[in-house]
């Protein structure tokens, strides 16, 4: 017998301590030996009560009722704890996996096909957006960007036609890739400018911070801060330059126009996008001139007056049209 009969007798006579009573009740409810002992005791007491109800050697009705209530309560508590532990053992891992799955799903497109969104910034406007990973993007006028609603589990990829400045949130496990025509720029956490208008002859990437890799076809070109990559889409030539002030290239995001020895043809393209106007070159020889100018974005007429001070080229503004002549 696992539990001493003296302890059982003290419990029955209500002279036992709380610990002893708890031990006996647990033994009665959780062991085969205890349950058999309790059954024998009840059978014996039932016989004694039938033989001599006044003998005083059996449980009183009050004692029997109290003992049964205590045993029944301990059995129910023990069963509840067992069920709770079993349910927790099953539910906790499931809830953890569901929570992890929801987090991954909210941050990536791991559990579904990639759904893309597209944003176009018309001429005369610019914009600033944030992706779900915290990456900040400035979009210049006449720019289109295509991006997934949720980045992939391994990569963060966007598609650009136009000009954009990227402040990429660091994530060493998920490179950020900017695709532009048949080129790509891959970074981990970097600040850089990409000029890749489909109608332009060149694609230019200027790196302000961090490291990046410019790829065209099968060739990769690593870049360091302060460098500019220029890829000629017609000739296939790729050139690397060191810039003294690389941040000047992205001054457009601060509403500053920046030209440095820029041919008039490129100046015209930039101004057309910024002001949503059309230039008409009436004197082709005017395209031989280049311009160097840094200025806060002005009214169009004020800007044209500034350009006229740099070279002997005249600009006549009428409606949405600008006529260029010598």
CSV table of C-alpha atoms in Angstrom, one decimal:
chain,number,residue,atom,x,y,z
A,1,UNK,CA,0.0,0.0,0.0
A,2,UNK,CA,1.6,3.3,-1.2
A,3,UNK,CA,-0.2,5.5,1.4
A,4,UNK,CA,0.1,4.7,5.1
A,5,UNK,CA,-3.1,3.5,6.7
A,6,UNK,CA,-2.5,5.7,9.7
A,7,UNK,CA,-2.6,8.8,7.4
A,8,UNK,CA,-5.8,7.5,5.8
A,9,UNK,CA,-7.4,7.0,9.3
A,10,UNK,CA,-6.4,10.6,10.3
A,11,UNK,CA,-8.0,11.9,7.1
A,12,UNK,CA,-11.2,10.0,7.8
A,13,UNK,CA,-11.2,11.2,11.4
A,14,UNK,CA,-10.5,14.8,10.2
A,15,UNK,CA,-7.3,15.1,12.3
A,16,UNK,CA,-4.9,15.0,9.3
A,17,UNK,CA,-3.0,18.0,7.9
A,18,UNK,CA,-4.0,19.7,4.6
A,19,UNK,CA,-0.9,18.1,2.9
A,20,UNK,CA,-1.9,14.6,4.2
A,21,UNK,CA,-5.5,15.0,3.1
A,22,UNK,CA,-4.3,16.2,-0.3
A,23,UNK,CA,-1.9,13.2,-0.6
A,24,UNK,CA,-4.7,10.7,0.3
A,25,UNK,CA,-7.2,12.3,-2.1
A,26,UNK,CA,-4.6,12.2,-4.9
A,27,UNK,CA,-3.8,8.6,-4.2
A,28,UNK,CA,-7.5,7.6,-4.2
A,29,UNK,CA,-8.1,9.4,-7.5
A,30,UNK,CA,-5.0,8.7,-9.5
A,31,UNK,CA,-3.9,5.1,-8.7
A,32,UNK,CA,-5.6,1.8,-9.2
A,33,UNK,CA,-4.4,0.7,-5.8
A,34,UNK,CA,-6.0,3.8,-4.2
A,35,UNK,CA,-9.3,3.4,-6.0
A,36,UNK,CA,-9.4,-0.3,-4.9
A,37,UNK,CA,-8.7,0.7,-1.3
A,38,UNK,CA,-11.4,3.3,-1.4
A,39,UNK,CA,-13.9,0.8,-2.9
A,40,UNK,CA,-13.1,-1.7,-0.2
A,41,UNK,CA,-13.5,0.9,2.6
A,42,UNK,CA,-16.9,1.9,1.2
A,43,UNK,CA,-18.1,-1.7,0.9
A,44,UNK,CA,-16.9,-2.4,4.5
A,45,UNK,CA,-18.6,0.7,5.9
A,46,UNK,CA,-21.8,-0.1,4.0
A,47,UNK,CA,-21.8,-3.6,5.6
A,48,UNK,CA,-21.1,-2.2,9.1
A,49,UNK,CA,-23.9,0.4,8.8
A,50,UNK,CA,-26.3,-2.3,7.8
A,51,UNK,CA,-25.3,-4.5,10.8
A,52,UNK,CA,-25.2,-1.8,13.4
A,53,UNK,CA,-26.1,1.7,12.5
A,54,UNK,CA,-25.3,2.9,16.1
A,55,UNK,CA,-21.9,1.2,16.5
A,56,UNK,CA,-20.0,4.4,15.7
A,57,UNK,CA,-17.4,2.5,13.6
A,58,UNK,CA,-18.7,3.7,10.2
A,59,UNK,CA,-18.7,7.1,8.4
A,60,UNK,CA,-21.4,9.5,9.5
A,61,UNK,CA,-23.5,10.8,6.6
A,62,UNK,CA,-21.7,14.2,7.0
A,63,UNK,CA,-18.3,12.6,6.9
A,64,UNK,CA,-19.1,10.5,3.8
A,65,UNK,CA,-20.6,13.5,2.0
A,66,UNK,CA,-17.5,15.7,2.8
A,67,UNK,CA,-15.1,13.0,1.7
A,68,UNK,CA,-16.9,12.2,-1.5
A,69,UNK,CA,-17.1,15.9,-2.4
A,70,UNK,CA,-13.3,16.4,-1.8
A,71,UNK,CA,-12.4,13.3,-3.8
A,72,UNK,CA,-14.7,14.3,-6.7
A,73,UNK,CA,-13.3,17.9,-6.7
A,74,UNK,CA,-9.7,16.6,-6.8
A,75,UNK,CA,-10.5,14.2,-9.6
A,76,UNK,CA,-12.2,17.0,-11.7
A,77,UNK,CA,-9.2,19.4,-11.1
A,78,UNK,CA,-6.7,16.7,-12.1
A,79,UNK,CA,-8.7,15.9,-15.2
A,80,UNK,CA,-9.0,19.6,-16.1
A,81,UNK,CA,-5.2,20.1,-15.7
A,82,UNK,CA,-4.5,17.1,-17.9
A,83,UNK,CA,-6.8,18.2,-20.6
A,84,UNK,CA,-5.4,21.8,-20.5
A,85,UNK,CA,-1.9,20.5,-20.8
A,86,UNK,CA,-2.8,18.3,-23.7
A,87,UNK,CA,-4.7,21.1,-25.5
A,88,UNK,CA,-1.8,23.5,-24.9
A,89,UNK,CA,0.7,21.0,-26.3
A,90,UNK,CA,-1.3,20.9,-29.5
A,91,UNK,CA,-2.4,24.5,-29.8
A,92,UNK,CA,0.7,26.4,-28.9
A,93,UNK,CA,2.8,25.1,-31.8
A,94,UNK,CA,-0.1,25.6,-34.2
A,95,UNK,CA,-0.7,29.2,-33.0
A,96,UNK,CA,3.1,29.9,-33.3
A,97,UNK,CA,3.2,28.5,-36.8
A,98,UNK,CA,0.0,30.5,-37.8
A,99,UNK,CA,1.5,33.7,-36.4
A,100,UNK,CA,4.8,33.1,-38.1
A,101,UNK,CA,3.0,32.3,-41.3
A,102,UNK,CA,0.9,35.5,-41.1
A,103,UNK,CA,4.1,37.6,-40.5
A,104,UNK,CA,5.9,36.0,-43.5
A,105,UNK,CA,2.8,36.4,-45.6
A,106,UNK,CA,2.4,40.1,-44.6
A,107,UNK,CA,6.0,40.8,-45.5
A,108,UNK,CA,6.5,38.6,-48.6
A,109,UNK,CA,4.6,36.9,-51.4
A,110,UNK,CA,5.7,33.5,-50.1
A,111,UNK,CA,2.3,31.9,-50.0
A,112,UNK,CA,0.8,33.4,-53.1
A,113,UNK,CA,1.6,34.3,-56.6
A,114,UNK,CA,3.3,37.7,-57.0
A,115,UNK,CA,0.8,40.5,-57.7
A,116,UNK,CA,2.2,43.7,-59.1
A,117,UNK,CA,1.1,47.3,-58.8
A,118,UNK,CA,2.2,50.0,-61.2
A,119,UNK,CA,2.5,53.7,-60.5
A,120,UNK,CA,3.0,56.5,-63.1
A,121,UNK,CA,4.1,60.0,-62.3
A,122,UNK,CA,3.1,62.3,-65.2
A,123,UNK,CA,5.1,65.2,-66.6
A,124,UNK,CA,5.1,68.3,-64.4
A,125,UNK,CA,4.9,66.2,-61.2
A,126,UNK,CA,7.1,64.1,-58.8
A,127,UNK,CA,6.4,61.8,-56.0
A,128,UNK,CA,7.7,60.0,-52.9
A,129,UNK,CA,6.7,56.5,-51.8
A,130,UNK,CA,7.6,53.9,-49.2
A,131,UNK,CA,7.6,50.2,-49.8
A,132,UNK,CA,6.5,47.7,-47.0
A,133,UNK,CA,10.1,47.0,-46.1
A,134,UNK,CA,10.8,50.6,-45.3
A,135,UNK,CA,12.6,51.5,-48.6
A,136,UNK,CA,12.0,55.1,-49.6
A,137,UNK,CA,11.7,56.1,-53.3
A,138,UNK,CA,11.6,59.5,-54.9
A,139,UNK,CA,10.1,59.4,-58.4
A,140,UNK,CA,10.9,62.1,-61.0
A,141,UNK,CA,8.4,63.4,-63.6
A,142,UNK,CA,7.3,61.1,-66.4
A,143,UNK,CA,8.4,58.0,-64.5
A,144,UNK,CA,6.8,54.6,-64.2
A,145,UNK,CA,7.6,52.0,-61.6
A,146,UNK,CA,6.2,48.5,-61.3
A,147,UNK,CA,6.5,46.7,-58.0
A,148,UNK,CA,5.0,43.7,-56.1
A,149,UNK,CA,2.4,44.3,-53.5
A,150,UNK,CA,4.6,42.0,-51.3
A,151,UNK,CA,8.3,41.5,-51.8
A,152,UNK,CA,9.5,37.9,-52.4
A,153,UNK,CA,11.1,35.7,-49.7
A,154,UNK,CA,14.5,35.9,-51.4
A,155,UNK,CA,14.5,39.1,-53.4
A,156,UNK,CA,13.0,42.6,-53.5
A,157,UNK,CA,12.5,43.5,-57.2
A,158,UNK,CA,11.1,46.5,-58.9
A,159,UNK,CA,10.9,47.6,-62.6
A,160,UNK,CA,11.7,51.2,-63.5
A,161,UNK,CA,11.2,53.3,-66.6
A,162,UNK,CA,12.3,56.9,-65.8
A,163,UNK,CA,14.3,58.4,-63.0
A,164,UNK,CA,14.2,57.5,-59.3
A,165,UNK,CA,16.2,57.9,-56.2
A,166,UNK,CA,16.3,54.9,-53.8
A,167,UNK,CA,17.0,54.8,-50.1
A,168,UNK,CA,17.0,51.0,-49.7
A,169,UNK,CA,16.2,49.5,-46.2
A,170,UNK,CA,19.1,47.1,-45.3
A,171,UNK,CA,18.2,43.4,-45.6
A,172,UNK,CA,21.3,41.1,-46.2
A,173,UNK,CA,19.1,38.1,-46.8
A,174,UNK,CA,16.9,39.9,-49.5
A,175,UNK,CA,18.8,41.9,-52.1
A,176,UNK,CA,17.0,44.9,-53.6
A,177,UNK,CA,17.0,44.8,-57.4
A,178,UNK,CA,16.1,47.6,-59.8
A,179,UNK,CA,15.4,46.4,-63.4
A,180,UNK,CA,15.6,49.0,-66.1
A,181,UNK,CA,15.3,47.7,-69.7
A,182,UNK,CA,18.0,45.0,-70.1
A,183,UNK,CA,20.0,46.1,-67.0
A,184,UNK,CA,19.7,45.7,-63.3
A,185,UNK,CA,21.1,47.3,-60.1
A,186,UNK,CA,21.4,45.0,-57.1
A,187,UNK,CA,22.0,46.3,-53.6
A,188,UNK,CA,21.5,45.3,-49.9
A,189,UNK,CA,21.1,48.7,-48.2
A,190,UNK,CA,22.1,51.6,-50.3
A,191,UNK,CA,21.3,55.2,-51.5
A,192,UNK,CA,21.5,55.6,-55.3
A,193,UNK,CA,20.0,57.4,-58.3
A,194,UNK,CA,18.9,55.6,-61.5
A,195,UNK,CA,18.2,57.5,-64.7
A,196,UNK,CA,16.7,55.1,-67.2
A,197,UNK,CA,14.1,56.7,-69.5
A,198,UNK,CA,13.2,54.3,-72.3
A,199,UNK,CA,13.6,57.0,-74.9
A,200,UNK,CA,17.0,58.0,-73.7
A,201,UNK,CA,20.2,56.6,-75.3
A,202,UNK,CA,21.9,55.9,-72.0
A,203,UNK,CA,21.1,54.5,-68.5
A,204,UNK,CA,23.0,56.2,-65.6
A,205,UNK,CA,23.4,55.0,-62.1
A,206,UNK,CA,25.0,57.2,-59.4
A,207,UNK,CA,25.9,55.7,-56.0
A,208,UNK,CA,25.8,58.0,-53.0
A,209,UNK,CA,26.1,55.4,-50.1
A,210,UNK,CA,26.9,51.7,-49.7
A,211,UNK,CA,27.8,49.3,-52.4
A,212,UNK,CA,26.0,48.1,-55.5
A,213,UNK,CA,26.5,46.0,-58.6
A,214,UNK,CA,25.3,47.1,-62.0
A,215,UNK,CA,24.6,44.2,-64.4
A,216,UNK,CA,24.0,44.3,-68.1
A,217,UNK,CA,23.6,41.0,-70.0
A,218,UNK,CA,26.3,38.7,-68.4
A,219,UNK,CA,28.6,41.4,-67.1
A,220,UNK,CA,28.6,42.8,-63.6
A,221,UNK,CA,30.2,46.1,-62.6
A,222,UNK,CA,30.7,46.8,-58.8
A,223,UNK,CA,30.4,50.4,-57.7
A,224,UNK,CA,31.7,52.4,-54.8
A,225,UNK,CA,30.2,55.6,-53.3
A,226,UNK,CA,30.8,58.7,-55.5
A,227,UNK,CA,30.9,56.7,-58.8
A,228,UNK,CA,28.6,56.8,-61.8
A,229,UNK,CA,27.9,54.0,-64.3
A,230,UNK,CA,26.8,55.0,-67.8
A,231,UNK,CA,25.5,52.4,-70.2
A,232,UNK,CA,24.9,53.3,-73.8
A,233,UNK,CA,22.0,51.2,-75.1
A,234,UNK,CA,23.0,51.7,-78.7
A,235,UNK,CA,26.7,50.8,-78.6
A,236,UNK,CA,26.6,48.5,-75.6
A,237,UNK,CA,29.5,50.4,-74.0
A,238,UNK,CA,29.6,50.8,-70.2
A,239,UNK,CA,31.7,53.6,-68.6
A,240,UNK,CA,32.6,54.2,-65.0
A,241,UNK,CA,33.3,57.7,-63.6
A,242,UNK,CA,34.3,59.2,-60.3
A,243,UNK,CA,32.2,62.2,-59.4
A,244,UNK,CA,33.4,65.0,-57.1
A,245,UNK,CA,29.8,65.8,-56.0
A,246,UNK,CA,27.6,62.7,-56.7
A,247,UNK,CA,24.7,64.1,-54.7
A,248,UNK,CA,24.2,66.9,-57.3
A,249,UNK,CA,22.8,64.3,-59.8
A,250,UNK,CA,19.8,63.7,-57.5
A,251,UNK,CA,19.1,67.4,-56.6
A,252,UNK,CA,15.9,67.1,-58.7
A,253,UNK,CA,14.3,65.4,-55.6
A,254,UNK,CA,14.8,68.7,-53.7
A,255,UNK,CA,13.2,70.7,-56.5
A,256,UNK,CA,16.6,71.9,-57.8
A,257,UNK,CA,17.5,71.9,-61.5
A,258,UNK,CA,21.1,70.8,-62.1
A,259,UNK,CA,22.9,70.9,-65.4
A,260,UNK,CA,26.6,70.4,-65.8
A,261,UNK,CA,28.0,70.8,-69.3
A,262,UNK,CA,24.6,69.3,-70.5
A,263,UNK,CA,23.8,69.4,-74.2
A,264,UNK,CA,20.8,71.5,-75.1
A,265,UNK,CA,19.0,68.3,-76.3
A,266,UNK,CA,19.2,66.8,-72.8
A,267,UNK,CA,18.2,70.1,-71.2
A,268,UNK,CA,15.1,70.2,-73.4
A,269,UNK,CA,14.1,66.7,-72.4
A,270,UNK,CA,14.5,67.5,-68.7
A,271,UNK,CA,12.5,70.8,-69.0
A,272,UNK,CA,9.7,69.1,-71.0
A,273,UNK,CA,9.2,66.6,-68.2
A,274,UNK,CA,9.4,69.1,-65.4
A,275,UNK,CA,7.0,71.6,-66.9
A,276,UNK,CA,4.9,69.4,-69.2
A,277,UNK,CA,5.6,71.6,-72.3
A,278,UNK,CA,6.8,70.9,-75.9
A,279,UNK,CA,9.9,72.3,-77.4
A,280,UNK,CA,10.2,73.0,-81.1
A,281,UNK,CA,13.8,73.5,-82.4
A,282,UNK,CA,13.6,75.9,-85.3
A,283,UNK,CA,17.4,76.4,-85.6
A,284,UNK,CA,19.2,73.0,-85.5
A,285,UNK,CA,22.6,74.7,-84.8
A,286,UNK,CA,21.2,75.7,-81.4
A,287,UNK,CA,21.8,72.0,-80.3
A,288,UNK,CA,25.5,72.6,-80.5
A,289,UNK,CA,25.4,74.4,-77.1
A,290,UNK,CA,25.7,73.0,-73.6
A,291,UNK,CA,24.6,74.4,-70.3
A,292,UNK,CA,25.8,74.5,-66.7
A,293,UNK,CA,23.2,75.7,-64.2
A,294,UNK,CA,22.1,75.0,-60.7
A,295,UNK,CA,18.9,76.7,-59.6
A,296,UNK,CA,15.8,76.2,-57.5
A,297,UNK,CA,12.9,75.2,-59.7
A,298,UNK,CA,11.6,78.5,-61.2
A,299,UNK,CA,8.6,79.5,-63.3
A,300,UNK,CA,9.2,78.3,-66.8
A,301,UNK,CA,9.7,81.8,-68.2
A,302,UNK,CA,12.2,82.7,-65.5
A,303,UNK,CA,14.1,79.5,-66.3
A,304,UNK,CA,14.2,80.2,-70.0
A,305,UNK,CA,15.6,83.7,-69.3
A,306,UNK,CA,18.4,82.1,-67.2
A,307,UNK,CA,19.2,79.7,-70.1
A,308,UNK,CA,19.3,82.6,-72.5
A,309,UNK,CA,22.1,84.2,-70.4
A,310,UNK,CA,24.3,81.2,-70.8
A,311,UNK,CA,24.3,80.7,-74.6
A,312,UNK,CA,23.1,82.7,-77.6
A,313,UNK,CA,20.0,80.7,-78.0
A,314,UNK,CA,16.5,82.3,-77.9
A,315,UNK,CA,13.4,80.6,-76.3
A,316,UNK,CA,9.9,81.9,-77.1
A,317,UNK,CA,7.2,80.6,-74.8
A,318,UNK,CA,3.6,80.4,-76.2
A,319,UNK,CA,0.9,78.3,-74.4
A,320,UNK,CA,2.4,74.8,-73.9
A,321,UNK,CA,5.0,75.3,-76.6
A,322,UNK,CA,8.6,76.6,-76.5
A,323,UNK,CA,10.2,77.7,-79.8
A,324,UNK,CA,14.0,77.5,-80.0
A,325,UNK,CA,16.1,79.6,-82.4
A,326,UNK,CA,19.4,81.4,-82.8
